[in-house]
């Protein structure tokens, strides 16, 4: 817990910016500690200028060099040892077990993107060979691949201080694609952020990587983020957080002279649909699983299941009540989330026709909220738009419908969601209809499972229709997260030695490429172009 | 040229909307003919409601059904025969030779997307198999693929009345991905648009395709486009046209309660860089090629080369002047483009340090502009931002730089472009530097060629950094144009029979899929999930 300097890392130099002072906050003790100051225009300008220069250098690197750098970053994160876990626990109350797991995920992501960068297959190389004697005009040789887009601004998330923060998935993906990253550290865990910057600074020195490839700008003011998004050198933004925050960045980016993409993952209510027959047969197991998912991490996940859509089933209701009461109370991350959860409870309680099944005290200022299960009818839900808004915390709402059609109607009434779950093994017709409905509403359909716990793998889709994400095709978890930070460049009739390795005739990377429309690892006969 | 009814096709029904009247305009005779009325709110509502319904039906179709429909559409376009060519020539003055070629490209695109839809490999299927005994938690089975996103609004382009219009590339790509399309017909060729609607209506009847899958809304008012983009059922927009028009749609889409993507291809100046030694050795050939590219189609291509960046070379200058003068004058498409070109000439002539090398008359109201070559210095170019703006017509500007560094500086000063060309076989060091610079500025780098003539193939990239396109990763030409109108959906632990065919264990489509990270056509052993 020592050695926190309160500085920001600007392109290889530790600086003490002159902006507003702010502090770490300990949710266990409700006390402030450490001292930080916020970055402003000068730090932004230095970071962005260095990032632009680093981008030019990174464009010339091969994937293996970038891969080696990312692996070294992962090593240096591990070298921070228990200090990282303890510092973060003191800032977030997430607990050492969860943070140990999240650290493993974070270094795992860094190493996965190291492997992706080294392998080089992510660029989706495609080659169409020339047909010089085609009539009426010759067909030129055309080759296409993805290239990094330039400096990427990443906003750290409060609820994942490791995996979606300074060296989280967005940073790893952006670097792997060959882009410098400028992180706006989250003000709820600045000491944790500083430690990650220490790790990457060491990796930069060890590998001789350009110092401008990474900057951490600490700050507690909204203006810092605004100015980073508006800076002309910024070419894309990664964000994980609230719908309000994400939409503000989207609007800023869209209004720039050069609009840029904002990849914002903004969370959702993650509905769970429970078939009546399935609930009758396995309701106790579902109550155990669902309550576990709702309460996990004090409900502070973007995939926390906030809605359970079902028919009347008093046995299940009672099992849910019992399970939620039995779950120990957890800690909230910070006072802002606490205030927002207090507001969420008030909203639910203010709506006629909504019942708090296991009403309990939530003392003023308490950081340990009750695990709450509410209940309403499908009719009320369909009339009250506010009920489909996310309540960030250990809260779920049972929506008891009149029949299966109303269950589908409730689903169709929802906005975009990250996930939608189905438990309907014993309701096969309903299962098929639910899946068809959910495909249009969510990024990930889950069968017989719960939405928390996002597997990091190539087939993962963590992103869904707005407002769960800003860009519905994109994922912020898994291998394809890299594609957000790249664009295609085609090369027409370009001499082999001037092409990037991925497009050269002899396929030096040995990657799959689309050659005249078909995937193959074959070389191209070295014809004169 | 007979049988033009002036109606709009709204989800299978021909209607006469009650909005403003407008007419076809013949650029050869400068006279109006035919009569059309503009669609409004009622037609929009009917079209969008039917499109939403059609979307649900199209989601359940297999790719072969969609492919068969697109092939039939291509057949019906051909069945329009010479009427299509003659009608369009009377509305655009593009000439029968060019239009015959463009018709071939258009039916070729429709058939190419038919094949893509039938094959089904475009969905980028990925499967990660379960590891039930993994510690600390089991790994779930996850499978992911692209699915259509919903109703797509397409704006026809004036300069490609076939290939980028009612049944052009955007429409073909959006339908292939399983989306209904609502076309706002371009008011400069409404009779041509009507004929295409006749063709697709026939294909819909022949194949029993949902009538809501296609609507053509004719209109000469800006409000129609605005309301289509703002309609809540619209999920994406395809546009080819001016930067002003494209940006207006981008701003509208970004301001919606649910922001949606706008894929706008807005053209650019398409710089051509000429190495000094190469110019000395092959200047005459380059002058012939460049002037041909500038004058092609009266310069009315988004890829028309508007800048040639070079060192002083009086022989080349003189060759360019001769070649441009020798090229016959062509016809402009319509009075709006004529007025814009008059403004472009005035702008170039108003800037001190810009010389019109082959000054010639451009009579008031004339639809046949001079083929113009202007000249300025690198110094003037770098100071006058207006010189890097597109002049849509048969016009190019020679930018004579002091040295090779200034050539690169001119390149670096440019905004995003669709293409950048390099002629530098005898300037090998400059060639490498130019390519590295262009990769950051353009979507397609061209070696020893000219930007007009966009090959339709999988490796094509027709789209570049803003303002040449709204979304720099996307292409509006080539196989990957389909990806703009789809998003990924993941399925977790979903029973095989409830999965789309592309993700099923036995790989019924026989497509390449990423299985646990590696591309393969193998089946998945049918394990219990």
PDB file of C-alpha atoms in Angstrom, chain A residues 55-56 59-60 119 121 124 126-128 134 137-140 142-144 146-147 149 247 250-251 253-259 263 412 415 425 428 431-432 435-436 438-450 453 455-466 470 472-475 477 479-480 483 486-495 498 500 512 514 516-521, chain B residues 55-56 59-60 119 121 124 126-128 134 137-140 142-144 146-147 149 247 250-251 253-259 263 412 415 425 428 431-432 435-436 438-450 453 455-461 463-466 470 472-475 477 479-480 483 486-495 497-498 500 512 514 516-521:
ATOM      1  CA  UNK A  55       1.825   5.283 -33.925  1.00  0.00           C
ATOM      2  CA  UNK A  56       4.180   5.872 -36.839  1.00  0.00           C
ATOM      3  CA  UNK A  59       3.012   0.753 -37.858  1.00  0.00           C
ATOM      4  CA  UNK A  60       6.436  -0.448 -38.923  1.00  0.00           C
ATOM      5  CA  UNK A 119       0.255 -14.846 -35.138  1.00  0.00           C
ATOM      6  CA  UNK A 121      -4.017 -13.814 -38.667  1.00  0.00           C
ATOM      7  CA  UNK A 124      -8.205 -10.797 -42.336  1.00  0.00           C
ATOM      8  CA  UNK A 126      -7.368 -11.178 -48.627  1.00  0.00           C
ATOM      9  CA  UNK A 127      -5.665 -11.435 -51.999  1.00  0.00           C
ATOM     10  CA  UNK A 128      -7.208 -11.302 -55.460  1.00  0.00           C
ATOM     11  CA  UNK A 134      -9.168 -10.061 -68.986  1.00  0.00           C
ATOM     12  CA  UNK A 137     -10.131  -4.357 -68.983  1.00  0.00           C
ATOM     13  CA  UNK A 138      -7.369  -6.224 -67.146  1.00  0.00           C
ATOM     14  CA  UNK A 139      -8.076  -7.217 -63.562  1.00  0.00           C
ATOM     15  CA  UNK A 140      -5.520  -5.669 -61.228  1.00  0.00           C
ATOM     16  CA  UNK A 142      -5.673  -6.370 -55.113  1.00  0.00           C
ATOM     17  CA  UNK A 143      -4.699  -7.231 -51.547  1.00  0.00           C
ATOM     18  CA  UNK A 144      -6.369  -6.092 -48.370  1.00  0.00           C
ATOM     19  CA  UNK A 146      -6.587  -4.538 -41.402  1.00  0.00           C
ATOM     20  CA  UNK A 147      -4.195  -1.951 -39.994  1.00  0.00           C
ATOM     21  CA  UNK A 149      -6.129   3.256 -36.827  1.00  0.00           C
ATOM     22  CA  UNK A 247     -23.902   8.330 -24.609  1.00  0.00           C
ATOM     23  CA  UNK A 250     -20.824   9.079 -28.339  1.00  0.00           C
ATOM     24  CA  UNK A 251     -22.397  12.517 -28.780  1.00  0.00           C
ATOM     25  CA  UNK A 253     -17.356  11.956 -30.883  1.00  0.00           C
ATOM     26  CA  UNK A 254     -20.171  12.312 -33.430  1.00  0.00           C
ATOM     27  CA  UNK A 255     -19.966  16.109 -33.231  1.00  0.00           C
ATOM     28  CA  UNK A 256     -16.202  16.305 -33.931  1.00  0.00           C
ATOM     29  CA  UNK A 257     -15.080  17.788 -37.272  1.00  0.00           C
ATOM     30  CA  UNK A 258     -13.826  14.226 -37.922  1.00  0.00           C
ATOM     31  CA  UNK A 259     -16.328  11.917 -36.210  1.00  0.00           C
ATOM     32  CA  UNK A 263     -16.930   1.585 -28.506  1.00  0.00           C
ATOM     33  CA  UNK A 412     -40.093  -7.622 -27.334  1.00  0.00           C
ATOM     34  CA  UNK A 415     -34.302  -2.270 -25.626  1.00  0.00           C
ATOM     35  CA  UNK A 425     -35.761 -27.458 -21.282  1.00  0.00           C
ATOM     36  CA  UNK A 428     -39.532 -26.787 -25.974  1.00  0.00           C
ATOM     37  CA  UNK A 431     -37.693 -22.181 -25.956  1.00  0.00           C
ATOM     38  CA  UNK A 432     -37.605 -21.842 -29.741  1.00  0.00           C
ATOM     39  CA  UNK A 435     -34.453 -17.710 -28.825  1.00  0.00           C
ATOM     40  CA  UNK A 436     -35.845 -16.144 -31.978  1.00  0.00           C
ATOM     41  CA  UNK A 438     -33.711 -12.805 -28.083  1.00  0.00           C
ATOM     42  CA  UNK A 439     -31.529 -12.996 -31.197  1.00  0.00           C
ATOM     43  CA  UNK A 440     -32.974  -9.607 -32.129  1.00  0.00           C
ATOM     44  CA  UNK A 441     -32.518  -8.070 -28.713  1.00  0.00           C
ATOM     45  CA  UNK A 442     -29.208  -9.275 -27.320  1.00  0.00           C
ATOM     46  CA  UNK A 443     -25.573  -9.951 -28.125  1.00  0.00           C
ATOM     47  CA  UNK A 444     -25.416 -13.305 -26.308  1.00  0.00           C
ATOM     48  CA  UNK A 445     -28.193 -15.863 -25.914  1.00  0.00           C
ATOM     49  CA  UNK A 446     -27.616 -18.156 -22.931  1.00  0.00           C
ATOM     50  CA  UNK A 447     -29.269 -21.507 -22.516  1.00  0.00           C
ATOM     51  CA  UNK A 448     -29.665 -23.019 -19.024  1.00  0.00           C
ATOM     52  CA  UNK A 449     -27.198 -20.576 -17.571  1.00  0.00           C
ATOM     53  CA  UNK A 450     -26.789 -17.138 -16.039  1.00  0.00           C
ATOM     54  CA  UNK A 453     -19.118 -14.816 -15.902  1.00  0.00           C
ATOM     55  CA  UNK A 455     -15.825 -16.391 -20.935  1.00  0.00           C
ATOM     56  CA  UNK A 456     -12.831 -14.872 -22.770  1.00  0.00           C
ATOM     57  CA  UNK A 457     -12.635 -16.760 -26.065  1.00  0.00           C
ATOM     58  CA  UNK A 458     -12.961 -16.188 -29.821  1.00  0.00           C
ATOM     59  CA  UNK A 459     -16.700 -16.944 -29.916  1.00  0.00           C
ATOM     60  CA  UNK A 460     -17.589 -14.538 -27.141  1.00  0.00           C
ATOM     61  CA  UNK A 461     -19.838 -11.595 -27.948  1.00  0.00           C
ATOM     62  CA  UNK A 462     -19.821  -8.968 -25.227  1.00  0.00           C
ATOM     63  CA  UNK A 463     -21.829  -6.206 -26.777  1.00  0.00           C
ATOM     64  CA  UNK A 464     -25.389  -5.936 -28.003  1.00  0.00           C
ATOM     65  CA  UNK A 465     -27.883  -3.541 -29.567  1.00  0.00           C
ATOM     66  CA  UNK A 466     -28.072  -0.024 -28.154  1.00  0.00           C
ATOM     67  CA  UNK A 470     -22.783   1.868 -28.852  1.00  0.00           C
ATOM     68  CA  UNK A 472     -23.778  -3.549 -31.927  1.00  0.00           C
ATOM     69  CA  UNK A 473     -21.418  -5.610 -34.125  1.00  0.00           C
ATOM     70  CA  UNK A 474     -18.479  -5.037 -31.805  1.00  0.00           C
ATOM     71  CA  UNK A 475     -17.378  -7.072 -28.795  1.00  0.00           C
ATOM     72  CA  UNK A 477     -14.339  -9.325 -24.809  1.00  0.00           C
ATOM     73  CA  UNK A 479     -10.269 -12.106 -29.789  1.00  0.00           C
ATOM     74  CA  UNK A 480     -12.376  -9.999 -32.143  1.00  0.00           C
ATOM     75  CA  UNK A 483     -11.095  -5.325 -34.885  1.00  0.00           C
ATOM     76  CA  UNK A 486      -8.329  -1.230 -37.018  1.00  0.00           C
ATOM     77  CA  UNK A 487      -9.536  -0.513 -40.518  1.00  0.00           C
ATOM     78  CA  UNK A 488      -8.994  -2.146 -43.892  1.00  0.00           C
ATOM     79  CA  UNK A 489      -6.377  -0.901 -46.337  1.00  0.00           C
ATOM     80  CA  UNK A 490      -6.203  -2.304 -49.872  1.00  0.00           C
ATOM     81  CA  UNK A 491      -3.070  -2.339 -52.027  1.00  0.00           C
ATOM     82  CA  UNK A 492      -3.500  -2.394 -55.783  1.00  0.00           C
ATOM     83  CA  UNK A 493      -0.681  -3.725 -57.990  1.00  0.00           C
ATOM     84  CA  UNK A 494       1.833  -2.975 -55.261  1.00  0.00           C
ATOM     85  CA  UNK A 495       5.312  -4.539 -55.548  1.00  0.00           C
ATOM     86  CA  UNK A 498       6.488  -2.808 -50.437  1.00  0.00           C
ATOM     87  CA  UNK A 500       3.136  -5.670 -45.357  1.00  0.00           C
ATOM     88  CA  UNK A 512      -4.980 -18.179 -43.444  1.00  0.00           C
ATOM     89  CA  UNK A 514      -8.684 -15.387 -48.542  1.00  0.00           C
ATOM     90  CA  UNK A 516      -9.581 -15.219 -54.813  1.00  0.00           C
ATOM     91  CA  UNK A 517     -12.383 -15.713 -52.319  1.00  0.00           C
ATOM     92  CA  UNK A 518     -11.254 -18.974 -50.684  1.00  0.00           C
ATOM     93  CA  UNK A 519      -9.499 -19.362 -47.350  1.00  0.00           C
ATOM     94  CA  UNK A 520      -6.081 -20.953 -47.676  1.00  0.00           C
ATOM     95  CA  UNK A 521      -2.565 -20.896 -46.258  1.00  0.00           C
TER      96      UNK A 521
ATOM     97  CA  UNK B  55     -37.339  -8.908 -41.340  1.00  0.00           C
ATOM     98  CA  UNK B  56     -38.854 -11.494 -39.020  1.00  0.00           C
ATOM     99  CA  UNK B  59     -34.430 -14.197 -40.312  1.00  0.00           C
ATOM    100  CA  UNK B  60     -35.903 -17.663 -40.650  1.00  0.00           C
ATOM    101  CA  UNK B 119     -22.637 -20.152 -49.474  1.00  0.00           C
ATOM    102  CA  UNK B 121     -19.535 -18.399 -45.091  1.00  0.00           C
ATOM    103  CA  UNK B 124     -17.777 -15.568 -39.703  1.00  0.00           C
ATOM    104  CA  UNK B 126     -16.896 -19.319 -34.623  1.00  0.00           C
ATOM    105  CA  UNK B 127     -17.308 -22.180 -32.175  1.00  0.00           C
ATOM    106  CA  UNK B 128     -15.595 -22.710 -28.849  1.00  0.00           C
ATOM    107  CA  UNK B 134     -12.327 -27.057 -16.240  1.00  0.00           C
ATOM    108  CA  UNK B 137     -15.393 -23.090 -13.361  1.00  0.00           C
ATOM    109  CA  UNK B 138     -16.523 -25.140 -16.370  1.00  0.00           C
ATOM    110  CA  UNK B 139     -16.046 -23.577 -19.791  1.00  0.00           C
ATOM    111  CA  UNK B 140     -19.387 -23.250 -21.574  1.00  0.00           C
ATOM    112  CA  UNK B 142     -20.027 -20.707 -27.119  1.00  0.00           C
ATOM    113  CA  UNK B 143     -20.856 -20.162 -30.782  1.00  0.00           C
ATOM    114  CA  UNK B 144     -21.037 -16.904 -32.650  1.00  0.00           C
ATOM    115  CA  UNK B 146     -23.286 -12.571 -37.867  1.00  0.00           C
ATOM    116  CA  UNK B 147     -27.001 -11.994 -38.338  1.00  0.00           C
ATOM    117  CA  UNK B 149     -29.680  -6.185 -38.238  1.00  0.00           C
ATOM    118  CA  UNK B 247     -22.580  14.305 -42.841  1.00  0.00           C
ATOM    119  CA  UNK B 250     -24.565  10.961 -39.905  1.00  0.00           C
ATOM    120  CA  UNK B 251     -25.619  13.789 -37.585  1.00  0.00           C
ATOM    121  CA  UNK B 253     -28.472   9.130 -37.046  1.00  0.00           C
ATOM    122  CA  UNK B 254     -26.181  10.018 -34.138  1.00  0.00           C
ATOM    123  CA  UNK B 255     -28.883  12.179 -32.561  1.00  0.00           C
ATOM    124  CA  UNK B 256     -31.577   9.467 -32.599  1.00  0.00           C
ATOM    125  CA  UNK B 257     -32.725   8.028 -29.256  1.00  0.00           C
ATOM    126  CA  UNK B 258     -31.150   4.822 -30.607  1.00  0.00           C
ATOM    127  CA  UNK B 259     -28.139   5.920 -32.692  1.00  0.00           C
ATOM    128  CA  UNK B 263     -22.370   3.923 -44.060  1.00  0.00           C
ATOM    129  CA  UNK B 412       0.243  14.423 -44.791  1.00  0.00           C
ATOM    130  CA  UNK B 415      -7.834  14.510 -44.900  1.00  0.00           C
ATOM    131  CA  UNK B 425       9.046   2.835 -60.166  1.00  0.00           C
ATOM    132  CA  UNK B 428      12.259   3.523 -55.079  1.00  0.00           C
ATOM    133  CA  UNK B 431       7.865   4.995 -53.301  1.00  0.00           C
ATOM    134  CA  UNK B 432       8.322   3.352 -49.908  1.00  0.00           C
ATOM    135  CA  UNK B 435       3.135   4.112 -49.392  1.00  0.00           C
ATOM    136  CA  UNK B 436       3.717   4.450 -45.676  1.00  0.00           C
ATOM    137  CA  UNK B 438      -0.809   6.832 -47.876  1.00  0.00           C
ATOM    138  CA  UNK B 439      -1.649   3.808 -45.711  1.00  0.00           C
ATOM    139  CA  UNK B 440      -2.662   6.299 -43.035  1.00  0.00           C
ATOM    140  CA  UNK B 441      -4.683   8.505 -45.325  1.00  0.00           C
ATOM    141  CA  UNK B 442      -6.551   6.280 -47.762  1.00  0.00           C
ATOM    142  CA  UNK B 443      -8.576   3.097 -48.100  1.00  0.00           C
ATOM    143  CA  UNK B 444      -6.819   1.888 -51.261  1.00  0.00           C
ATOM    144  CA  UNK B 445      -3.201   2.407 -52.246  1.00  0.00           C
ATOM    145  CA  UNK B 446      -2.669   2.099 -56.011  1.00  0.00           C
ATOM    146  CA  UNK B 447       0.673   1.432 -57.633  1.00  0.00           C
ATOM    147  CA  UNK B 448       1.269   2.470 -61.247  1.00  0.00           C
ATOM    148  CA  UNK B 449      -2.423   2.959 -61.827  1.00  0.00           C
ATOM    149  CA  UNK B 450      -5.284   5.415 -61.620  1.00  0.00           C
ATOM    150  CA  UNK B 453     -12.402   1.756 -62.169  1.00  0.00           C
ATOM    151  CA  UNK B 455     -12.768  -3.720 -59.241  1.00  0.00           C
ATOM    152  CA  UNK B 456     -15.584  -5.678 -57.542  1.00  0.00           C
ATOM    153  CA  UNK B 457     -13.821  -8.463 -55.631  1.00  0.00           C
ATOM    154  CA  UNK B 458     -13.245  -9.686 -52.066  1.00  0.00           C
ATOM    155  CA  UNK B 459     -10.009  -7.693 -51.603  1.00  0.00           C
ATOM    156  CA  UNK B 460     -11.504  -4.398 -52.691  1.00  0.00           C
ATOM    157  CA  UNK B 461     -11.674  -1.570 -50.147  1.00  0.00           C
ATOM    158  CA  UNK B 463     -14.016   3.433 -48.215  1.00  0.00           C
ATOM    159  CA  UNK B 464     -11.380   5.377 -46.341  1.00  0.00           C
ATOM    160  CA  UNK B 465     -10.860   7.688 -43.386  1.00  0.00           C
ATOM    161  CA  UNK B 466     -13.326  10.533 -42.905  1.00  0.00           C
ATOM    162  CA  UNK B 470     -18.267   7.793 -42.472  1.00  0.00           C
ATOM    163  CA  UNK B 472     -13.366   3.846 -42.169  1.00  0.00           C
ATOM    164  CA  UNK B 473     -13.279   0.056 -41.711  1.00  0.00           C
ATOM    165  CA  UNK B 474     -16.228  -0.466 -44.030  1.00  0.00           C
ATOM    166  CA  UNK B 475     -16.266  -0.965 -47.785  1.00  0.00           C
ATOM    167  CA  UNK B 477     -17.763  -2.408 -52.879  1.00  0.00           C
ATOM    168  CA  UNK B 479     -17.889  -9.080 -50.706  1.00  0.00           C
ATOM    169  CA  UNK B 480     -17.302  -7.561 -47.272  1.00  0.00           C
ATOM    170  CA  UNK B 483     -20.772  -6.965 -42.964  1.00  0.00           C
ATOM    171  CA  UNK B 486     -25.070  -7.415 -39.753  1.00  0.00           C
ATOM    172  CA  UNK B 487     -23.992  -7.860 -36.158  1.00  0.00           C
ATOM    173  CA  UNK B 488     -22.642 -10.752 -34.140  1.00  0.00           C
ATOM    174  CA  UNK B 489     -24.864 -12.891 -31.948  1.00  0.00           C
ATOM    175  CA  UNK B 490     -23.370 -15.502 -29.600  1.00  0.00           C
ATOM    176  CA  UNK B 491     -25.169 -18.597 -28.382  1.00  0.00           C
ATOM    177  CA  UNK B 492     -24.100 -20.123 -25.094  1.00  0.00           C
ATOM    178  CA  UNK B 493     -24.813 -23.800 -24.373  1.00  0.00           C
ATOM    179  CA  UNK B 494     -27.663 -23.755 -26.857  1.00  0.00           C
ATOM    180  CA  UNK B 495     -29.093 -27.106 -28.027  1.00  0.00           C
ATOM    181  CA  UNK B 497     -31.453 -28.021 -33.057  1.00  0.00           C
ATOM    182  CA  UNK B 498     -32.102 -24.476 -31.823  1.00  0.00           C
ATOM    183  CA  UNK B 500     -28.780 -21.522 -36.904  1.00  0.00           C
ATOM    184  CA  UNK B 512     -15.022 -22.544 -42.847  1.00  0.00           C
ATOM    185  CA  UNK B 514     -13.179 -20.863 -36.419  1.00  0.00           C
ATOM    186  CA  UNK B 516     -11.416 -23.138 -30.785  1.00  0.00           C
ATOM    187  CA  UNK B 517      -9.545 -20.384 -32.609  1.00  0.00           C
ATOM    188  CA  UNK B 518      -8.534 -22.268 -35.770  1.00  0.00           C
ATOM    189  CA  UNK B 519     -10.217 -22.073 -39.160  1.00  0.00           C
ATOM    190  CA  UNK B 520     -11.562 -25.438 -40.307  1.00  0.00           C
ATOM    191  CA  UNK B 521     -14.430 -27.064 -42.173  1.00  0.00           C
TER     192      UNK B 521
END
